[in-house]
Coordinates of C-alpha atoms and ligand atoms in Angstrom, one line a residue:
M1 CA 0.0 0.0 0.0
Q2 CA 1.3 3.4 -0.9
A3 CA 2.4 5.5 2.0
E4 CA 1.1 9.0 2.2
W5 CA 1.5 11.7 4.9
W6 CA -2.2 11.9 5.4
K7 CA -2.5 8.2 6.1
E8 CA 0.1 8.5 8.8
A9 CA -1.5 11.6 10.5
V10 CA -3.6 11.9 13.6
G11 CA -6.3 14.4 12.9
Y12 CA -7.8 16.8 15.4
Q13 CA -10.9 18.9 14.7
I14 CA -11.1 22.4 16.3
Y15 CA -14.5 24.0 16.6
V16 CA -13.0 27.5 16.6
K17 CA -15.9 29.3 18.3
S18 CA -15.5 27.2 21.4
F19 CA -11.8 26.4 21.5
F20 CA -10.0 29.3 23.2
D21 CA -10.9 32.9 23.4
S22 CA -7.8 35.1 23.2
D23 CA -9.5 38.5 23.3
N24 CA -12.1 37.8 26.0
D25 CA -15.2 38.5 24.0
G26 CA -16.7 35.1 24.9
I27 CA -16.0 33.7 21.4
G28 CA -13.0 31.5 20.5
D29 CA -10.7 32.8 17.8
I30 CA -7.7 32.1 15.5
K31 CA -5.2 33.6 18.0
G32 CA -6.8 31.3 20.5
I33 CA -5.7 28.3 18.4
I34 CA -2.2 29.8 18.1
H35 CA -2.0 30.0 21.9
K36 CA -2.9 26.3 22.2
L37 CA -0.6 24.9 19.5
D38 CA 1.9 23.7 22.0
Y39 CA -0.8 21.9 23.8
L40 CA -1.8 20.2 20.6
E41 CA 1.8 19.4 19.7
N42 CA 2.2 17.8 23.1
L43 CA -0.9 15.8 22.6
G44 CA 0.7 14.4 19.5
V45 CA -1.9 15.3 16.8
N46 CA -0.5 16.6 13.6
L47 CA -3.4 17.3 11.2
L48 CA -5.7 20.1 12.3
W49 CA -9.1 20.7 10.7
I50 CA -10.6 24.0 11.8
S51 CA -14.3 24.8 11.4
P52 CA -15.1 27.7 9.0
V53 CA -13.6 31.1 9.9
F54 CA -14.7 32.9 6.8
Q55 CA -16.9 36.0 6.9
S56 CA -20.4 34.9 7.9
P57 CA -23.6 36.2 9.5
M58 CA -23.3 33.0 11.7
D59 CA -26.7 31.6 11.1
D60 CA -25.1 28.1 11.2
N61 CA -21.9 29.2 13.1
G62 CA -19.9 29.9 9.9
Y63 CA -21.2 27.2 7.6
D64 CA -23.1 30.0 6.0
V65 CA -20.3 31.9 4.3
S66 CA -20.8 35.5 3.0
D67 CA -17.2 36.0 1.8
Y68 CA -14.7 33.2 1.3
F69 CA -11.8 35.6 0.9
K70 CA -12.3 37.3 4.2
I71 CA -11.9 36.2 7.8
N72 CA -14.8 36.8 10.1
P73 CA -13.7 39.6 12.4
V74 CA -14.9 37.8 15.5
Y75 CA -12.3 35.1 14.7
G76 CA -9.5 37.6 13.8
S77 CA -7.8 38.8 10.6
L78 CA -6.1 37.5 7.6
S79 CA -2.8 38.2 9.2
D80 CA -3.8 36.0 12.2
M81 CA -4.6 33.3 9.7
K82 CA -1.2 33.6 8.0
E83 CA 0.4 33.4 11.4
L84 CA -1.6 30.3 12.2
I85 CA -0.5 28.6 9.0
N86 CA 3.1 29.6 9.7
E87 CA 3.1 28.4 13.3
I88 CA 1.5 25.1 12.3
K89 CA 4.2 24.5 9.7
K90 CA 6.9 25.3 12.2
R91 CA 5.6 22.4 14.3
N92 CA 5.5 20.1 11.4
M93 CA 1.8 19.9 11.6
K94 CA -0.7 20.3 8.8
L95 CA -3.8 22.4 8.5
I96 CA -7.0 21.8 6.5
L97 CA -9.9 24.2 6.2
D98 CA -13.6 23.5 5.9
F99 CA -14.7 24.5 2.4
I100 CA -18.4 24.9 2.1
T101 CA -19.4 24.5 -1.6
N102 CA -23.0 23.2 -1.4
H103 CA -24.3 26.6 -0.4
T104 CA -23.4 30.1 0.7
S105 CA -25.0 32.5 3.1
D106 CA -27.9 34.5 1.7
E107 CA -25.7 37.5 2.6
H108 CA -23.1 36.4 0.0
K109 CA -22.8 39.0 -2.8
W110 CA -23.6 36.2 -5.4
F111 CA -26.9 35.6 -3.7
K112 CA -27.7 39.2 -3.1
E113 CA -27.4 39.7 -6.8
S114 CA -29.1 36.5 -7.7
R115 CA -32.3 37.4 -5.7
R116 CA -32.4 40.9 -7.1
S117 CA -33.6 40.1 -10.6
K118 CA -34.0 37.2 -13.0
D119 CA -31.5 38.5 -15.5
N120 CA -28.2 39.1 -13.7
K121 CA -24.9 37.2 -13.9
Y122 CA -25.4 35.5 -10.6
R123 CA -29.1 34.5 -11.1
D124 CA -28.1 31.0 -12.2
Y125 CA -25.5 30.5 -9.4
Y126 CA -28.4 29.3 -7.2
I127 CA -31.5 27.1 -7.8
W128 CA -34.7 28.9 -8.5
K129 CA -38.2 27.6 -9.2
G130 CA -41.6 29.2 -9.6
N131 CA -44.6 28.3 -7.5
K132 CA -46.7 25.2 -8.3
N133 CA -50.4 26.0 -8.3
G134 CA -49.7 28.9 -5.9
K135 CA -47.7 26.6 -3.6
K136 CA -44.0 25.8 -3.0
P137 CA -42.3 24.1 -6.0
N138 CA -42.5 20.6 -4.3
N139 CA -42.8 18.7 -1.1
W140 CA -39.1 18.2 -0.4
G141 CA -38.1 18.7 3.2
S142 CA -34.8 20.3 4.2
F143 CA -32.3 18.9 6.8
F144 CA -33.1 21.9 9.1
T145 CA -36.5 23.2 8.3
D146 CA -39.8 21.8 7.0
S147 CA -39.5 22.8 3.3
C148 CA -36.4 23.3 1.3
W149 CA -37.9 26.2 -0.6
E150 CA -38.0 29.8 0.5
Y151 CA -40.0 32.6 -1.2
N152 CA -38.3 35.6 -2.7
A153 CA -40.8 38.5 -3.2
K154 CA -38.6 40.5 -5.5
T155 CA -38.6 37.8 -8.2
D156 CA -41.8 36.1 -7.1
D157 CA -40.3 32.6 -6.9
Y158 CA -38.5 30.2 -4.6
Y159 CA -34.9 29.3 -3.9
M160 CA -33.7 26.0 -2.7
H161 CA -31.9 25.4 0.6
I162 CA -31.3 22.0 2.0
F163 CA -30.1 23.5 5.3
S164 CA -31.4 26.7 6.9
K165 CA -33.2 29.3 4.8
K166 CA -30.2 31.6 5.2
M167 CA -28.1 29.0 3.3
P168 CA -29.2 28.9 -0.3
D169 CA -27.9 26.0 -2.4
L170 CA -25.4 26.7 -5.1
N171 CA -26.1 25.4 -8.6
W172 CA -23.2 23.2 -9.6
R173 CA -24.6 23.0 -13.1
N174 CA -23.4 26.5 -13.6
K175 CA -19.8 26.5 -14.9
E176 CA -18.9 30.0 -13.9
M177 CA -20.0 29.3 -10.4
R178 CA -17.7 26.2 -10.3
E179 CA -14.8 28.3 -11.6
D180 CA -15.4 30.9 -8.9
L181 CA -15.1 28.1 -6.3
I182 CA -11.8 27.0 -7.9
K183 CA -10.5 30.5 -7.4
I184 CA -11.3 30.3 -3.8
A185 CA -9.7 26.9 -3.4
K186 CA -6.6 28.1 -5.1
Y187 CA -6.4 31.2 -3.0
W188 CA -6.2 29.2 0.3
L189 CA -4.1 26.4 -1.1
E190 CA -1.5 28.9 -2.3
M191 CA -1.5 30.5 1.1
G192 CA -0.1 27.2 2.3
I193 CA -2.9 25.2 3.8
D194 CA -2.7 21.4 3.3
G195 CA -6.1 20.6 2.0
F196 CA -9.8 20.8 2.6
R197 CA -12.7 19.1 4.3
L198 CA -15.4 19.5 1.7
D199 CA -18.6 20.2 3.5
A200 CA -21.8 18.4 2.5
I201 CA -20.1 17.5 -0.7
N202 CA -22.4 14.6 -1.8
H203 CA -25.4 17.0 -1.9
I204 CA -24.0 19.3 -4.6
E205 CA -26.3 17.8 -7.3
K206 CA -30.1 17.8 -7.1
D207 CA -32.8 15.8 -8.9
W208 CA -33.6 18.5 -11.5
S209 CA -36.9 16.9 -12.3
F210 CA -38.0 18.4 -9.0
V211 CA -40.9 15.9 -8.9
D212 CA -42.7 15.5 -5.5
S213 CA -41.2 12.9 -3.2
T214 CA -43.5 9.8 -2.8
I215 CA -41.8 8.5 0.3
M216 CA -44.2 7.5 3.1
S217 CA -44.2 9.8 6.1
D218 CA -46.8 11.7 8.1
G219 CA -45.7 15.2 7.3
F220 CA -46.5 17.1 4.2
Y221 CA -42.8 17.8 3.6
K222 CA -40.8 14.6 3.1
E223 CA -37.4 13.9 4.5
D224 CA -36.3 12.4 1.2
W225 CA -32.6 12.9 1.0
T226 CA -32.4 10.9 -2.2
K227 CA -33.5 14.0 -4.0
F228 CA -30.1 15.7 -3.3
S229 CA -27.7 13.0 -2.2
D230 CA -25.0 11.2 -4.3
L231 CA -26.7 11.8 -7.6
P232 CA -24.7 10.8 -10.7
N233 CA -23.1 14.2 -11.4
V234 CA -21.5 14.5 -8.0
G235 CA -18.6 12.4 -9.2
A236 CA -18.2 14.4 -12.4
Y237 CA -18.2 17.7 -10.6
L238 CA -15.6 16.4 -8.1
K239 CA -13.4 15.2 -10.9
D240 CA -13.7 18.5 -12.7
F241 CA -12.9 20.3 -9.4
R242 CA -9.8 18.3 -8.7
S243 CA -8.6 18.4 -12.3
K244 CA -8.3 22.2 -11.9
L245 CA -6.1 21.7 -8.8
T246 CA -3.5 19.4 -10.2
D247 CA -0.8 21.8 -8.9
F248 CA -1.8 20.7 -5.4
E249 CA -1.4 16.9 -5.7
D250 CA 0.1 16.5 -2.3
K251 CA -2.8 18.2 -0.6
V252 CA -5.6 16.2 1.0
F253 CA -9.3 16.4 0.1
I254 CA -11.7 14.9 2.6
G255 CA -15.3 14.8 1.6
E256 CA -18.2 14.9 4.1
L257 CA -20.8 12.4 3.0
G258 CA -24.0 12.8 4.9
G259 CA -27.2 10.8 4.2
G260 CA -26.1 7.2 3.8
T261 CA -23.8 6.9 0.7
S262 CA -23.5 3.4 -0.7
M263 CA -20.2 1.6 -0.3
D264 CA -19.8 1.3 -4.1
L265 CA -19.9 5.1 -4.4
I266 CA -17.6 5.6 -1.5
Q267 CA -15.1 3.3 -3.2
D268 CA -15.6 5.3 -6.4
Y269 CA -15.1 8.7 -4.7
T270 CA -12.0 7.5 -2.8
S271 CA -10.3 4.9 -5.0
K272 CA -6.6 5.9 -5.4
N273 CA -7.1 6.8 -9.1
S274 CA -10.4 8.5 -8.8
G275 CA -9.1 12.0 -8.9
M276 CA -11.9 12.9 -6.5
L277 CA -11.3 12.5 -2.8
N278 CA -8.6 11.0 -0.6
M279 CA -11.0 9.9 2.1
V280 CA -14.4 10.7 3.5
F281 CA -16.3 11.3 6.7
T282 CA -19.4 9.0 6.9
F283 CA -21.8 8.8 9.8
D284 CA -23.6 5.4 9.7
H285 CA -21.8 4.4 12.8
C286 CA -22.7 7.5 14.7
F287 CA -26.2 6.6 15.9
S288 CA -26.0 2.8 16.7
N289 CA -28.2 3.5 19.6
N290 CA -31.7 4.6 20.1
V291 CA -31.2 8.3 21.2
H292 CA -33.3 9.4 18.3
E293 CA -36.2 7.8 20.1
S294 CA -35.5 9.8 23.3
Y295 CA -38.5 12.1 22.8
K296 CA -40.7 9.2 23.7
D297 CA -42.0 8.3 27.2
G298 CA -40.2 5.6 29.1
W299 CA -37.2 5.7 26.8
N300 CA -34.0 3.9 27.9
K301 CA -30.7 4.3 26.2
E302 CA -29.3 1.2 24.5
T303 CA -26.4 0.7 22.1
D304 CA -26.5 -2.0 19.4
I305 CA -22.9 -3.1 19.6
V306 CA -23.2 -5.9 17.1
K307 CA -24.5 -3.5 14.5
L308 CA -21.9 -0.9 15.3
K309 CA -19.1 -3.5 14.8
R310 CA -20.7 -4.6 11.5
I311 CA -20.6 -1.0 10.2
F312 CA -17.0 -0.5 11.2
L313 CA -16.0 -3.8 9.7
K314 CA -17.6 -2.9 6.3
Y315 CA -15.3 0.2 6.1
Q316 CA -12.3 -1.7 7.3
E317 CA -12.8 -4.4 4.7
K318 CA -13.9 -2.4 1.7
L319 CA -11.6 0.5 1.9
Y320 CA -8.4 -1.4 2.7
Q321 CA -6.4 -2.0 -0.4
N322 CA -7.3 0.7 -3.0
N323 CA -8.9 3.3 -0.8
W324 CA -8.4 5.1 2.5
N325 CA -10.7 6.1 5.2
T326 CA -11.1 8.4 8.2
I327 CA -12.0 7.1 11.7
S328 CA -13.9 9.2 14.1
W329 CA -16.5 8.9 16.8
M330 CA -18.0 12.3 16.4
N331 CA -17.7 15.9 15.2
H332 CA -19.4 19.2 15.9
D333 CA -22.7 17.8 14.6
H334 CA -23.0 15.1 17.2
P335 CA -23.5 14.5 20.9
R336 CA -20.3 13.9 23.0
V337 CA -19.2 10.3 22.5
V338 CA -18.5 9.6 26.2
S339 CA -22.2 10.4 27.0
H340 CA -23.3 8.7 23.7
Y341 CA -21.5 5.4 23.5
G342 CA -19.6 5.5 26.8
N343 CA -20.8 6.0 30.3
E344 CA -20.4 9.1 32.4
E345 CA -20.2 7.0 35.6
Y346 CA -17.2 5.1 34.2
H347 CA -15.8 8.3 32.8
Y348 CA -12.1 7.4 32.6
E349 CA -12.7 3.8 31.6
S350 CA -15.2 4.5 28.9
A351 CA -13.4 7.5 27.4
T352 CA -10.2 5.5 27.2
M353 CA -11.9 2.5 25.8
L354 CA -13.4 4.6 23.0
A355 CA -9.9 6.2 22.4
T356 CA -8.4 2.7 22.1
I357 CA -10.7 1.8 19.2
L358 CA -10.4 5.2 17.5
L359 CA -6.6 5.1 17.5
T360 CA -6.1 1.5 16.5
L361 CA -8.5 0.9 13.7
H362 CA -7.4 1.3 10.0
G363 CA -7.8 4.8 8.7
T364 CA -6.8 8.4 9.6
P365 CA -8.2 9.0 13.1
F366 CA -9.8 12.3 13.9
I367 CA -10.2 13.4 17.5
Y368 CA -12.8 16.1 18.1
N369 CA -11.6 18.8 20.5
G370 CA -12.5 17.9 24.0
E371 CA -12.7 14.2 23.3
E372 CA -9.2 13.8 24.6
I373 CA -10.3 14.9 28.1
G374 CA -13.6 13.1 27.9
M375 CA -15.9 16.1 27.6
T376 CA -19.6 15.1 28.0
N377 CA -23.0 16.2 26.9
N378 CA -24.2 19.4 28.5
D379 CA -27.3 19.8 30.7
F380 CA -28.9 22.9 29.2
P381 CA -31.5 24.0 31.8
S382 CA -33.9 25.5 29.3
L383 CA -34.7 25.0 25.6
N384 CA -33.8 28.7 25.2
D385 CA -30.2 27.9 26.1
Y386 CA -29.7 26.1 22.8
K387 CA -28.0 28.1 20.0
D388 CA -27.8 25.7 17.1
V389 CA -30.2 26.5 14.3
S390 CA -31.1 22.8 13.6
T391 CA -31.7 22.1 17.3
I392 CA -34.0 25.1 17.6
E393 CA -36.0 24.1 14.5
K394 CA -36.2 20.5 15.7
N395 CA -37.4 21.5 19.1
K396 CA -40.1 23.7 17.6
R397 CA -41.2 20.9 15.4
L398 CA -41.5 18.3 18.2
L399 CA -43.4 20.8 20.4
R400 CA -45.7 21.5 17.4
E401 CA -46.3 17.7 17.0
G402 CA -47.4 17.5 20.7
V403 CA -44.3 16.1 22.3
S404 CA -44.1 17.2 26.0
L405 CA -41.6 19.8 27.0
E406 CA -39.9 17.3 29.2
N407 CA -39.4 14.9 26.4
V408 CA -38.2 17.5 24.0
K409 CA -35.6 18.5 26.6
Q410 CA -34.6 14.9 26.9
Y411 CA -34.3 14.6 23.2
A412 CA -32.2 17.7 22.8
Q413 CA -30.0 16.7 25.7
H414 CA -29.1 13.4 23.9
V415 CA -29.1 14.5 20.3
S416 CA -28.4 18.2 20.0
R417 CA -25.2 19.4 18.2
D418 CA -24.8 22.0 20.9
N419 CA -23.5 19.2 23.2
S420 CA -20.3 19.2 21.3
R421 CA -20.1 23.0 21.0
T422 CA -19.7 24.0 24.6
P423 CA -16.5 25.8 25.6
F424 CA -13.4 23.7 25.7
Q425 CA -12.5 22.9 29.3
W426 CA -9.0 24.1 29.9
S427 CA -9.0 24.5 33.7
N428 CA -11.2 24.9 36.7
N429 CA -11.1 28.7 36.5
Q430 CA -14.2 30.6 35.8
F431 CA -15.7 29.7 32.4
A432 CA -13.4 26.7 32.3
G433 CA -10.4 28.8 31.4
F434 CA -11.9 29.2 27.9
S435 CA -12.4 33.0 28.3
E436 CA -12.6 35.7 31.0
A437 CA -15.9 36.8 29.6
K438 CA -19.2 35.0 29.6
P439 CA -19.0 32.5 26.7
W440 CA -21.5 32.6 23.8
I441 CA -22.8 29.2 25.0
K442 CA -23.2 27.7 28.4
V443 CA -20.1 26.0 29.9
N444 CA -20.6 22.4 31.0
D445 CA -21.0 22.2 34.7
N446 CA -18.5 19.5 35.1
Y447 CA -15.5 21.7 34.1
Q448 CA -14.3 21.7 37.7
S449 CA -13.5 18.0 37.4
V450 CA -13.1 17.5 33.6
N451 CA -10.4 19.8 32.3
V452 CA -6.9 19.8 30.8
E453 CA -5.1 21.4 33.7
S454 CA -6.1 18.8 36.2
Q455 CA -5.7 15.9 33.7
L456 CA -2.1 17.0 33.0
K457 CA -1.4 16.9 36.7
T458 CA -2.7 13.4 37.2
E459 CA -0.9 10.3 36.1
K460 CA -4.1 8.4 35.3
S461 CA -6.1 10.7 33.0
V462 CA -8.0 10.4 29.7
L463 CA -5.6 13.0 28.3
K464 CA -2.5 11.1 29.2
Y465 CA -4.0 8.0 27.8
Y466 CA -4.7 9.8 24.5
Q467 CA -1.1 11.0 24.4
K468 CA 0.2 7.5 25.0
L469 CA -1.9 6.0 22.3
I470 CA -1.2 8.6 19.7
S471 CA 2.5 8.1 20.3
L472 CA 2.0 4.3 20.0
R473 CA 0.2 4.8 16.7
I474 CA 2.6 7.2 15.0
K475 CA 5.9 7.2 16.9
S476 CA 6.5 3.7 18.1
R477 CA 8.0 0.6 16.4
Y478 CA 4.4 -0.5 15.8
K479 CA 3.6 2.4 13.6
D480 CA 3.5 0.6 10.3
L481 CA 1.5 -2.3 11.7
M482 CA -1.0 0.1 13.3
I483 CA -1.4 2.2 10.2
Y484 CA -1.1 -0.2 7.4
G485 CA -2.2 -3.4 9.0
E486 CA -5.3 -5.3 7.7
C487 CA -8.2 -5.5 10.1
E488 CA -10.1 -8.6 11.1
L489 CA -13.0 -8.4 13.4
L490 CA -13.1 -10.9 16.3
Y491 CA -16.3 -12.2 17.9
P492 CA -18.5 -10.2 15.5
E493 CA -21.7 -11.5 17.3
H494 CA -20.5 -10.8 20.8
K495 CA -22.9 -8.3 22.4
S496 CA -20.4 -6.5 24.6
V497 CA -16.9 -6.9 23.2
F498 CA -15.4 -4.9 20.3
A499 CA -12.3 -6.8 19.3
F500 CA -10.1 -7.0 16.2
T501 CA -6.7 -7.8 14.9
Q502 CA -4.5 -5.7 12.7
R503 CA -2.1 -7.8 10.7
L504 CA 0.9 -6.8 8.6
E505 CA 3.0 -9.7 7.2
K506 CA 3.7 -11.8 10.3
Q507 CA 3.0 -9.2 12.8
S508 CA -0.2 -8.4 14.5
I509 CA -1.8 -6.5 17.3
T510 CA -5.0 -7.5 18.9
V511 CA -7.4 -5.0 20.5
I512 CA -10.0 -6.2 22.9
A513 CA -12.5 -3.7 24.3
N514 CA -15.5 -4.2 26.6
F515 CA -18.1 -1.8 25.3
T516 CA -20.3 -2.2 28.4
K517 CA -20.3 -1.8 32.2
E518 CA -20.9 -5.5 32.7
F519 CA -18.0 -7.9 33.3
C520 CA -17.4 -10.4 30.5
E521 CA -14.9 -13.0 29.3
V522 CA -13.2 -13.8 26.0
P523 CA -10.4 -16.2 25.2
Y524 CA -6.9 -14.9 25.9
P525 CA -4.8 -15.1 22.7
D526 CA -1.8 -17.5 22.8
N527 CA 1.6 -16.1 22.6
C528 CA 1.1 -12.4 23.2
I529 CA 2.6 -9.4 25.0
L530 CA 0.5 -6.7 26.6
L531 CA 1.2 -3.3 25.0
T532 CA -1.2 -1.2 26.9
S533 CA -4.4 -1.2 28.7
N534 CA -6.7 1.2 30.5
Y535 CA -6.6 -0.7 33.8
K536 CA -3.4 -1.1 35.8
D537 CA -3.3 -4.8 35.3
I538 CA -5.1 -7.5 33.4
K539 CA -7.2 -10.3 34.9
K540 CA -6.9 -13.6 33.3
T541 CA -6.8 -17.3 33.9
D542 CA -4.8 -19.5 31.7
K543 CA -6.9 -19.2 28.6
R544 CA -9.6 -16.6 29.5
L545 CA -9.4 -12.9 29.8
L546 CA -11.8 -11.3 32.3
L547 CA -12.9 -7.9 31.1
R548 CA -14.0 -5.3 33.6
P549 CA -16.3 -2.4 32.8
F550 CA -15.1 -0.6 29.6
E551 CA -11.7 -2.3 29.9
A552 CA -9.6 -2.1 26.7
I553 CA -6.3 -3.7 26.0
I554 CA -3.9 -3.8 23.1
L555 CA -1.8 -6.9 22.7
H556 CA 1.1 -7.6 20.5
T557 CA 0.3 -10.9 18.9
G558 CA 1.7 -12.9 16.0
N559 CA 5.5 -13.1 15.6
L560 CA 6.7 -11.3 18.7
D561 CA 10.4 -11.1 17.6
R562 CA 10.1 -9.0 14.6
V563 CA 8.1 -5.8 14.3
A564 CA 7.8 -3.7 11.2
T565 CA 9.6 -0.5 11.9
Ligands
LIG601 C1 -22.1 20.0 7.5 C2 -21.6 20.6 8.7 C3 -22.7 21.1 9.6 C4 -23.4 22.2 8.8 C5 -23.9 21.6 7.4 C6 -24.3 22.7 6.5 O1 -22.9 18.9 7.7 O2 -20.8 19.7 9.4 O3 -22.2 21.7 10.8 O4 -24.5 22.6 9.5 O5 -22.9 20.9 6.7 O6 -23.1 23.4 6.1

């Protein structure tokens, strides 16, 4: 398998607004990231992905861009950005930016022109339709709101938006628009960044017949993502996009694929000769539990571990030889993984168990900021404390449908994206050391016990465990084995244990993790050496390993004398 820098990296996602506030206005910023680069270097990560910092009215925290060439003043200036790029390079780290190409803000100059008249240069940069018998053009729902159409009085027609109504979708059928996107990409790549995470990239083509969706559902507007996900032209657009950026072959392009892309297509998008993407973020492993049912009475959380393993295995098997993949538990669109798949009562054990899987599977791991200290979901006292546009819309919808306030709160507490957007917990100072001013979103109450400062002081901490595992993955003699090994799942039907082997030539490591708080047993592999574990010892009889709650171990198995270096 061909070695590449991005295959050997450990990624780290920074949600800038909540990472570190250098100027004490309650909002994180670019200088804040610069302040914390030593921390990140020390953690061992070397590929930083930062959430959008472009000019934006912040309807969706920057995913609604009004000028791609400008930095949002709340985050800093262009010179801060250049300094960030420089400081990252000095540390031999890489930086990728979030590039939003499915839509812009409605305050982008292209859209302001587009909505002004039917005969201007930018009209066709977006997707416009007239009314249908006096109604919206069709019954398609949007990810954030009921309908994906919004009326524009000036031109008496509707524009399409698959996210919020302040985020009109771009029309990728328009060549000039695509060329303008290339100019933006080149501008940032030439400035020295190392690639992009391409936001919502599989939605860039729509079903231009615009016929009503016929899927069965109660509401008038249908959540039918097939109308704008992975349609045939997506590949062609991506190829065209990359073909204009051939001067940047060593950069990495990671596509975000929401909405259940088929494995065949993922293989197409990421195969090594595809000329499209190097790897993708997918999400079918993110909700292998029933939290989406949490607005119902009498709900109890349960994780389907067998299903979860099956999903991971599919990616491990299908993207091994000719493709590459990312590995992540969560991002800024998800609840916190310790609360979601782990267990707050077994905070250390479950956070480190999840870290063990993340950092030993095949693919480039991405840690989401705060995951390395085991940050948890927040307990927002009132629905008014939520800031996320999609949470606010969803809460409104559930209340409208008659769900009780109590249950809507429960739902938001388990599902809302704001859980992952609370201020990063640096210390037990006021506002968790994130800022001296009141942050834009409520700090999690547990910052006194869960924070970087205290975890750096303790020998046994989630943070120290992450440091150790990152180093094992990319700095130790097991590096090649851990990065390029072929994965085989063990005990696929076991309802508590997540275990697998990574094999490279005659070498292998075996990872065994108890995904539950119940004790359980599995066979103990013959002929092995313990590399690391999240308990201070292991409990075994001659042939059996007894796993305690959320215990995770990494064993060196196979030929113990020789290790790929
Ligand atoms: C992606 C982003 C998400 C954003 C959406 C629209 O899914 O991760 O945060 O709301 O795209 O840009």
